[in-house]
Amino acid sequence: MEALLGKTLDDLKQIATSLGFPSYVAKQIANWIYQKRIRSIDQMSNLSLANRQRLSAIYEVGFVEPSDVQQSVDGTKKYLFKVGSHYIESVYIPEADRATLCVSTQVGCKMNCCFCATGKQGFSAHLSSAQILNQLFSLPEFEQLTNVVFMGMGEPFDNTENVLKTLEILTSEYGLAWSPKRITVSTVGLIPGLKRFLAESKCHLAVSLHNPIPEERKELMPAQKAFPIADVIAEIKKYDFSGQRRVSFEYTMFKGVNDQPRHLKALVSLLDGLECRVNLIRFHSVPGIPLEGTTMPQMEKFRDDLNAKGLTTTIRKSRGEDIFAACGLLSTKKLEQGNS
């Protein structure tokens, strides 16, 4: 059966029309799913019994509970979801003043960044808008959520259509009516999807940068060949990030690879004139990847030097490393192999 979860209001209007329902029924269905978060079409009490039966003959609400959960010593939780014959992971990160969910957009990833466990897994499938949203709606801690980041498994702009549908539902009045300021979408810089996102959404943007020198970045991130970081930044500069919408750059630090004075100089030059933030990330060792993380004293010096050059820079706190939930560690490769 097809899920109603993940349908936009326009989608629901088409469904209502196709089943011979009055047009206002679409908004009623949206209210039941997104605001009341019911689990069964039978619970839609303001729809007639006959209409509920017609709807449930073709559709289901579409919630799928997590198959497993692991909890870190720091309170972070990693949830496993089964999607068809595949699996994905999402990460719940509670803090004193906020609670963030890191969601996945694909099973695996095509980008093959050399430092990322998800990239090493390879690509299996795109997630539908229902499967992306389900990571929020089936979360036991849903009521505590303050923020969502699209930084889990997959490249969001390799699945642009479903990501944009998800963002519409999260921010529209008929959906969750969240402020776009609560949502950040990350990308390695796929320009076609980036253009649509910047034009059609007001959510925050995070760009996976990791090295400002083109030839060196290409070694870390194959996407640099098709979408040079200079072109990505030129596209971003067409939009206003001086107000409430933010752009940040993610920079995982590797010893001797991207933490030298030449990198600092190139980074300052590359981001010159752009209102942005740089987030330095500690590298978490991944089996089979011959990279070593920069030491914390070196990271702190790099941060301080960038701040001194006028580039707002912070070091992101690492969470969930003991359960392989930290940045770059998500992978369902063993489950995918066992299921094939």
Short mmCIF file of C-alpha atoms in Angstrom, two decimals:
data_model
loop_
_atom_site.label_atom_id
_atom_site.label_comp_id
_atom_site.label_asym_id
_atom_site.label_seq_id
_atom_site.Cartn_x
_atom_site.Cartn_y
_atom_site.Cartn_z
CA MET A 1 0.00 0.00 0.00
CA GLU A 2 1.07 3.58 -0.62
CA ALA A 3 1.78 5.88 2.34
CA LEU A 4 -0.17 9.08 2.95
CA LEU A 5 2.75 10.27 5.08
CA GLY A 6 5.05 12.35 2.86
CA LYS A 7 2.22 13.64 0.65
CA THR A 8 2.01 17.41 0.22
CA LEU A 9 -1.35 19.17 0.37
CA ASP A 10 -1.43 19.25 -3.45
CA ASP A 11 -0.77 15.49 -3.50
CA LEU A 12 -3.63 14.94 -1.05
CA LYS A 13 -5.96 17.10 -3.12
CA GLN A 14 -5.25 14.90 -6.15
CA ILE A 15 -5.96 11.79 -4.07
CA ALA A 16 -9.23 13.29 -2.79
CA THR A 17 -10.31 14.19 -6.34
CA SER A 18 -9.40 10.73 -7.66
CA LEU A 19 -11.57 9.11 -4.97
CA GLY A 20 -14.48 11.51 -5.49
CA PHE A 21 -14.07 13.25 -2.12
CA PRO A 22 -14.82 16.97 -1.64
CA SER A 23 -11.61 19.04 -2.01
CA TYR A 24 -11.63 20.10 1.66
CA VAL A 25 -11.05 16.48 2.69
CA ALA A 26 -7.40 16.86 1.66
CA LYS A 27 -6.79 19.38 4.42
CA GLN A 28 -8.60 17.16 6.91
CA ILE A 29 -6.33 14.24 6.00
CA ALA A 30 -3.23 16.47 6.32
CA ASN A 31 -4.41 17.58 9.76
CA TRP A 32 -4.86 14.01 10.94
CA ILE A 33 -1.45 12.89 9.68
CA TYR A 34 0.82 15.84 10.39
CA GLN A 35 -0.75 17.58 13.36
CA LYS A 36 -2.58 14.80 15.18
CA ARG A 37 -0.11 12.14 14.01
CA ILE A 38 -2.68 9.33 13.95
CA ARG A 39 -1.51 5.84 13.03
CA SER A 40 -4.58 4.52 11.22
CA ILE A 41 -7.04 5.85 8.65
CA ASP A 42 -9.82 4.47 10.92
CA GLN A 43 -8.93 7.27 13.38
CA MET A 44 -9.95 9.99 10.88
CA SER A 45 -13.29 10.46 12.61
CA ASN A 46 -14.51 13.45 10.58
CA LEU A 47 -14.38 11.37 7.39
CA SER A 48 -17.40 9.20 6.71
CA LEU A 49 -17.00 5.47 7.22
CA ALA A 50 -17.47 4.91 3.48
CA ASN A 51 -14.73 7.43 2.64
CA ARG A 52 -12.37 5.92 5.19
CA GLN A 53 -12.94 2.50 3.66
CA ARG A 54 -12.29 3.79 0.15
CA LEU A 55 -9.12 5.55 1.31
CA SER A 56 -7.79 2.58 3.27
CA ALA A 57 -8.35 0.23 0.32
CA ILE A 58 -5.47 1.98 -1.48
CA TYR A 59 -3.49 3.88 1.17
CA GLU A 60 -2.12 3.55 4.67
CA VAL A 61 -0.81 6.27 6.99
CA GLY A 62 2.69 4.88 6.59
CA PHE A 63 4.38 5.07 9.99
CA VAL A 64 7.10 2.45 10.59
CA GLU A 65 8.50 2.06 14.10
CA PRO A 66 12.30 1.85 14.58
CA SER A 67 13.66 -1.70 14.45
CA ASP A 68 16.45 -1.02 16.94
CA VAL A 69 18.01 1.70 19.10
CA GLN A 70 21.45 2.12 20.63
CA GLN A 71 22.21 4.66 23.35
CA SER A 72 25.55 6.36 23.86
CA VAL A 73 27.09 7.19 27.21
CA ASP A 74 26.47 10.87 26.34
CA GLY A 75 22.71 10.35 25.82
CA THR A 76 22.80 10.28 22.02
CA LYS A 77 20.55 7.62 20.48
CA LYS A 78 20.99 5.94 17.11
CA TYR A 79 17.79 4.54 15.61
CA LEU A 80 17.65 1.86 12.93
CA PHE A 81 14.75 1.84 10.46
CA LYS A 82 13.86 -0.83 7.92
CA VAL A 83 12.87 0.68 4.56
CA GLY A 84 11.67 -1.98 2.17
CA SER A 85 14.51 -4.49 1.92
CA HIS A 86 17.05 -1.93 3.17
CA TYR A 87 18.05 -0.18 6.39
CA ILE A 88 18.88 3.39 7.40
CA GLU A 89 20.06 5.09 10.57
CA SER A 90 19.13 8.40 12.18
CA VAL A 91 20.60 10.01 15.28
CA TYR A 92 18.83 11.79 18.14
CA ILE A 93 21.09 14.29 19.94
CA PRO A 94 19.72 15.76 23.18
CA GLU A 95 21.34 18.83 24.73
CA ALA A 96 20.47 21.11 27.64
CA ASP A 97 18.56 23.65 25.55
CA ARG A 98 17.74 21.74 22.35
CA ALA A 99 17.20 18.30 20.84
CA THR A 100 18.31 17.59 17.28
CA LEU A 101 17.52 14.72 14.94
CA CYS A 102 20.01 13.90 12.20
CA VAL A 103 18.05 12.27 9.37
CA SER A 104 19.08 10.20 6.36
CA THR A 105 17.95 10.83 2.78
CA GLN A 106 19.35 7.74 1.03
CA VAL A 107 20.36 4.16 1.74
CA GLY A 108 24.11 4.55 1.46
CA CYS A 109 25.57 7.29 -0.74
CA LYS A 110 27.01 7.77 -4.23
CA MET A 111 29.47 10.53 -3.30
CA ASN A 112 32.22 8.17 -2.06
CA CYS A 113 34.02 10.74 0.12
CA CYS A 114 37.12 8.87 1.22
CA PHE A 115 36.68 9.60 4.94
CA CYS A 116 33.00 8.60 5.32
CA ALA A 117 31.66 5.18 6.31
CA THR A 118 28.36 5.82 4.49
CA GLY A 119 30.25 6.55 1.27
CA LYS A 120 32.20 3.32 1.64
CA GLN A 121 28.89 1.47 1.89
CA GLY A 122 27.93 2.48 -1.65
CA PHE A 123 24.44 3.45 -2.84
CA SER A 124 21.34 1.26 -2.62
CA ALA A 125 18.23 3.48 -2.85
CA HIS A 126 16.71 6.93 -2.54
CA LEU A 127 14.38 7.47 0.40
CA SER A 128 10.86 8.66 -0.34
CA SER A 129 9.50 11.72 1.45
CA ALA A 130 7.49 9.28 3.63
CA GLN A 131 10.64 7.40 4.61
CA ILE A 132 12.47 10.63 5.44
CA LEU A 133 9.58 12.02 7.49
CA ASN A 134 9.02 8.70 9.25
CA GLN A 135 12.37 9.17 10.99
CA LEU A 136 10.83 12.15 12.79
CA PHE A 137 7.25 11.01 13.24
CA SER A 138 8.14 7.56 14.58
CA LEU A 139 10.73 8.95 16.98
CA PRO A 140 9.78 8.31 20.63
CA GLU A 141 11.28 11.72 21.46
CA PHE A 142 9.32 13.56 18.76
CA GLU A 143 7.77 16.01 21.24
CA GLN A 144 11.22 17.07 22.47
CA LEU A 145 12.60 17.84 19.00
CA THR A 146 13.68 21.43 18.39
CA ASN A 147 15.84 20.96 15.28
CA VAL A 148 16.39 18.66 12.32
CA VAL A 149 19.58 18.35 10.29
CA PHE A 150 19.78 16.51 6.98
CA MET A 151 23.27 15.19 7.69
CA GLY A 152 22.69 11.46 8.01
CA MET A 153 23.18 8.80 5.34
CA GLY A 154 23.13 10.05 1.74
CA GLU A 155 23.49 13.29 -0.22
CA PRO A 156 20.26 15.33 0.07
CA PHE A 157 20.66 17.03 -3.32
CA ASP A 158 21.05 13.68 -5.05
CA ASN A 159 17.44 13.15 -3.88
CA THR A 160 16.26 16.73 -4.28
CA GLU A 161 12.59 16.17 -5.10
CA ASN A 162 11.86 14.09 -2.02
CA VAL A 163 13.94 16.36 0.23
CA LEU A 164 12.07 19.46 -0.96
CA LYS A 165 8.71 17.73 -0.43
CA THR A 166 9.82 16.88 3.09
CA LEU A 167 10.89 20.47 3.78
CA GLU A 168 7.54 21.75 2.49
CA ILE A 169 5.65 19.47 4.86
CA LEU A 170 7.86 20.40 7.81
CA THR A 171 7.45 24.15 7.28
CA SER A 172 3.93 24.53 5.82
CA GLU A 173 0.87 25.47 7.88
CA TYR A 174 -0.86 22.24 6.84
CA GLY A 175 2.17 20.24 8.02
CA LEU A 176 4.26 20.80 11.14
CA ALA A 177 4.46 24.59 10.62
CA TRP A 178 8.08 24.64 11.80
CA SER A 179 10.22 27.70 11.24
CA PRO A 180 12.83 27.07 8.50
CA LYS A 181 15.38 28.24 11.09
CA ARG A 182 14.95 24.88 12.83
CA ILE A 183 16.15 22.93 9.78
CA THR A 184 19.61 22.60 8.18
CA VAL A 185 20.34 20.70 4.97
CA SER A 186 23.88 19.55 4.20
CA THR A 187 25.46 18.96 0.79
CA VAL A 188 28.81 18.22 -0.80
CA GLY A 189 27.80 20.79 -3.43
CA LEU A 190 25.57 19.25 -6.11
CA ILE A 191 24.71 22.49 -7.89
CA PRO A 192 21.41 21.58 -9.64
CA GLY A 193 19.83 20.52 -6.34
CA LEU A 194 21.49 23.39 -4.51
CA LYS A 195 19.91 25.92 -6.88
CA ARG A 196 16.44 24.48 -6.31
CA PHE A 197 16.93 24.40 -2.55
CA LEU A 198 18.10 28.02 -2.40
CA ALA A 199 15.19 29.17 -4.56
CA GLU A 200 12.41 27.03 -3.07
CA SER A 201 13.33 26.82 0.61
CA LYS A 202 14.38 29.16 3.41
CA CYS A 203 16.08 26.49 5.53
CA HIS A 204 19.71 26.77 6.59
CA LEU A 205 22.46 25.37 4.38
CA ALA A 206 25.60 23.46 5.39
CA VAL A 207 28.28 22.73 2.80
CA SER A 208 30.77 19.87 3.26
CA LEU A 209 34.01 21.63 2.37
CA HIS A 210 36.88 19.76 4.08
CA ASN A 211 39.62 21.22 1.88
CA PRO A 212 39.70 24.63 0.13
CA ILE A 213 42.40 23.65 -2.39
CA PRO A 214 40.70 22.17 -5.49
CA GLU A 215 43.21 19.44 -6.37
CA GLU A 216 43.47 18.33 -2.76
CA ARG A 217 39.69 18.41 -2.23
CA LYS A 218 39.28 16.19 -5.30
CA GLU A 219 41.33 13.49 -3.55
CA LEU A 220 39.03 13.58 -0.54
CA MET A 221 35.73 14.22 -2.33
CA PRO A 222 35.19 12.97 -5.92
CA ALA A 223 32.21 15.36 -6.29
CA GLN A 224 34.77 18.17 -6.64
CA LYS A 225 35.42 16.99 -10.22
CA ALA A 226 31.85 17.67 -11.37
CA PHE A 227 31.02 20.50 -8.95
CA PRO A 228 34.11 22.56 -8.06
CA ILE A 229 33.80 24.21 -4.67
CA ALA A 230 34.50 27.64 -6.21
CA ASP A 231 31.41 27.21 -8.43
CA VAL A 232 29.36 26.10 -5.42
CA ILE A 233 30.33 29.20 -3.47
CA ALA A 234 29.70 31.46 -6.47
CA GLU A 235 26.14 30.06 -6.58
CA ILE A 236 25.66 30.61 -2.84
CA LYS A 237 26.84 34.21 -3.12
CA LYS A 238 23.83 34.98 -5.33
CA TYR A 239 21.62 34.67 -2.23
CA ASP A 240 21.37 36.77 0.91
CA PHE A 241 22.73 35.05 4.01
CA SER A 242 23.08 38.21 6.10
CA GLY A 243 19.67 37.80 7.77
CA GLN A 244 17.99 34.87 9.49
CA ARG A 245 19.02 32.26 6.93
CA ARG A 246 22.52 30.87 7.55
CA VAL A 247 25.18 29.09 5.57
CA SER A 248 27.91 27.11 7.28
CA PHE A 249 30.85 25.09 6.05
CA GLU A 250 31.73 21.70 7.53
CA TYR A 251 35.45 21.05 7.81
CA THR A 252 36.61 17.67 9.14
CA MET A 253 40.27 18.00 10.11
CA PHE A 254 42.86 15.45 9.02
CA LYS A 255 46.42 15.53 10.32
CA GLY A 256 48.79 16.91 7.70
CA VAL A 257 46.08 16.78 5.02
CA ASN A 258 43.99 19.94 5.46
CA ASP A 259 45.28 21.61 8.64
CA GLN A 260 48.34 23.44 7.35
CA PRO A 261 48.91 27.22 6.98
CA ARG A 262 48.26 26.97 3.22
CA HIS A 263 44.81 25.55 3.93
CA LEU A 264 44.00 28.31 6.36
CA LYS A 265 45.05 30.95 3.83
CA ALA A 266 43.06 29.31 1.01
CA LEU A 267 39.99 28.95 3.23
CA VAL A 268 39.98 32.63 4.15
CA SER A 269 40.35 33.56 0.48
CA LEU A 270 37.66 31.15 -0.73
CA LEU A 271 35.03 32.37 1.74
CA ASP A 272 35.91 36.06 1.48
CA GLY A 273 32.81 38.26 1.26
CA LEU A 274 30.38 35.55 2.36
CA GLU A 275 28.48 35.84 5.64
CA CYS A 276 29.05 32.35 7.03
CA ARG A 277 30.36 30.10 9.78
CA VAL A 278 32.98 27.35 9.65
CA ASN A 279 32.43 24.26 11.80
CA LEU A 280 35.59 22.29 12.49
CA ILE A 281 34.89 18.59 13.05
CA ARG A 282 37.09 16.02 14.71
CA PHE A 283 37.75 13.03 12.45
CA HIS A 284 36.47 9.74 13.83
CA SER A 285 38.56 6.80 12.69
CA VAL A 286 36.85 4.52 10.19
CA PRO A 287 38.21 0.99 9.60
CA GLY A 288 40.15 0.79 6.35
CA ILE A 289 40.54 4.56 5.95
CA PRO A 290 44.20 5.63 6.30
CA LEU A 291 43.57 9.09 7.71
CA GLU A 292 44.38 10.46 11.14
CA GLY A 293 42.57 13.25 12.93
CA THR A 294 44.22 16.56 13.76
CA THR A 295 45.00 16.91 17.46
CA MET A 296 42.70 19.09 19.57
CA PRO A 297 45.45 21.70 20.29
CA GLN A 298 46.05 22.02 16.54
CA MET A 299 42.31 22.31 15.88
CA GLU A 300 42.02 25.04 18.50
CA LYS A 301 44.88 26.97 16.92
CA PHE A 302 43.32 26.59 13.45
CA ARG A 303 40.01 27.88 14.88
CA ASP A 304 41.66 30.81 16.62
CA ASP A 305 43.64 31.78 13.52
CA LEU A 306 40.49 31.71 11.36
CA ASN A 307 38.59 33.82 13.90
CA ALA A 308 41.48 36.28 13.93
CA LYS A 309 41.14 36.57 10.13
CA GLY A 310 37.45 37.49 10.58
CA LEU A 311 36.00 34.07 9.70
CA THR A 312 33.60 32.94 12.45
CA THR A 313 34.77 29.44 13.38
CA THR A 314 33.80 26.91 16.04
CA ILE A 315 34.73 23.33 16.89
CA ARG A 316 31.72 21.05 16.81
CA LYS A 317 31.29 18.85 19.84
CA SER A 318 31.46 15.17 18.96
CA ARG A 319 28.47 13.05 20.06
CA GLY A 320 27.71 9.32 19.98
CA GLU A 321 31.13 8.12 18.90
CA ASP A 322 30.91 4.98 21.08
CA ILE A 323 27.84 3.76 19.14
CA PHE A 324 29.18 4.84 15.72
CA ALA A 325 26.65 7.68 15.56
CA ALA A 326 29.13 10.55 15.18
CA CYS A 327 29.77 12.47 11.97
CA GLY A 328 30.85 10.19 9.10
CA LEU A 329 30.25 6.92 10.96
CA LEU A 330 26.70 5.95 9.87
CA SER A 331 26.60 2.72 7.91
CA THR A 332 24.21 -0.20 7.43
CA LYS A 333 26.64 -2.07 5.18
CA LYS A 334 26.63 -5.28 7.24
CA LEU A 335 22.83 -5.33 7.31
CA GLU A 336 22.65 -4.59 3.57
CA GLN A 337 25.08 -7.45 2.82
CA GLY A 338 23.16 -9.82 5.07
CA ASN A 339 19.93 -8.88 3.29
CA SER A 340 21.23 -9.30 -0.24
#
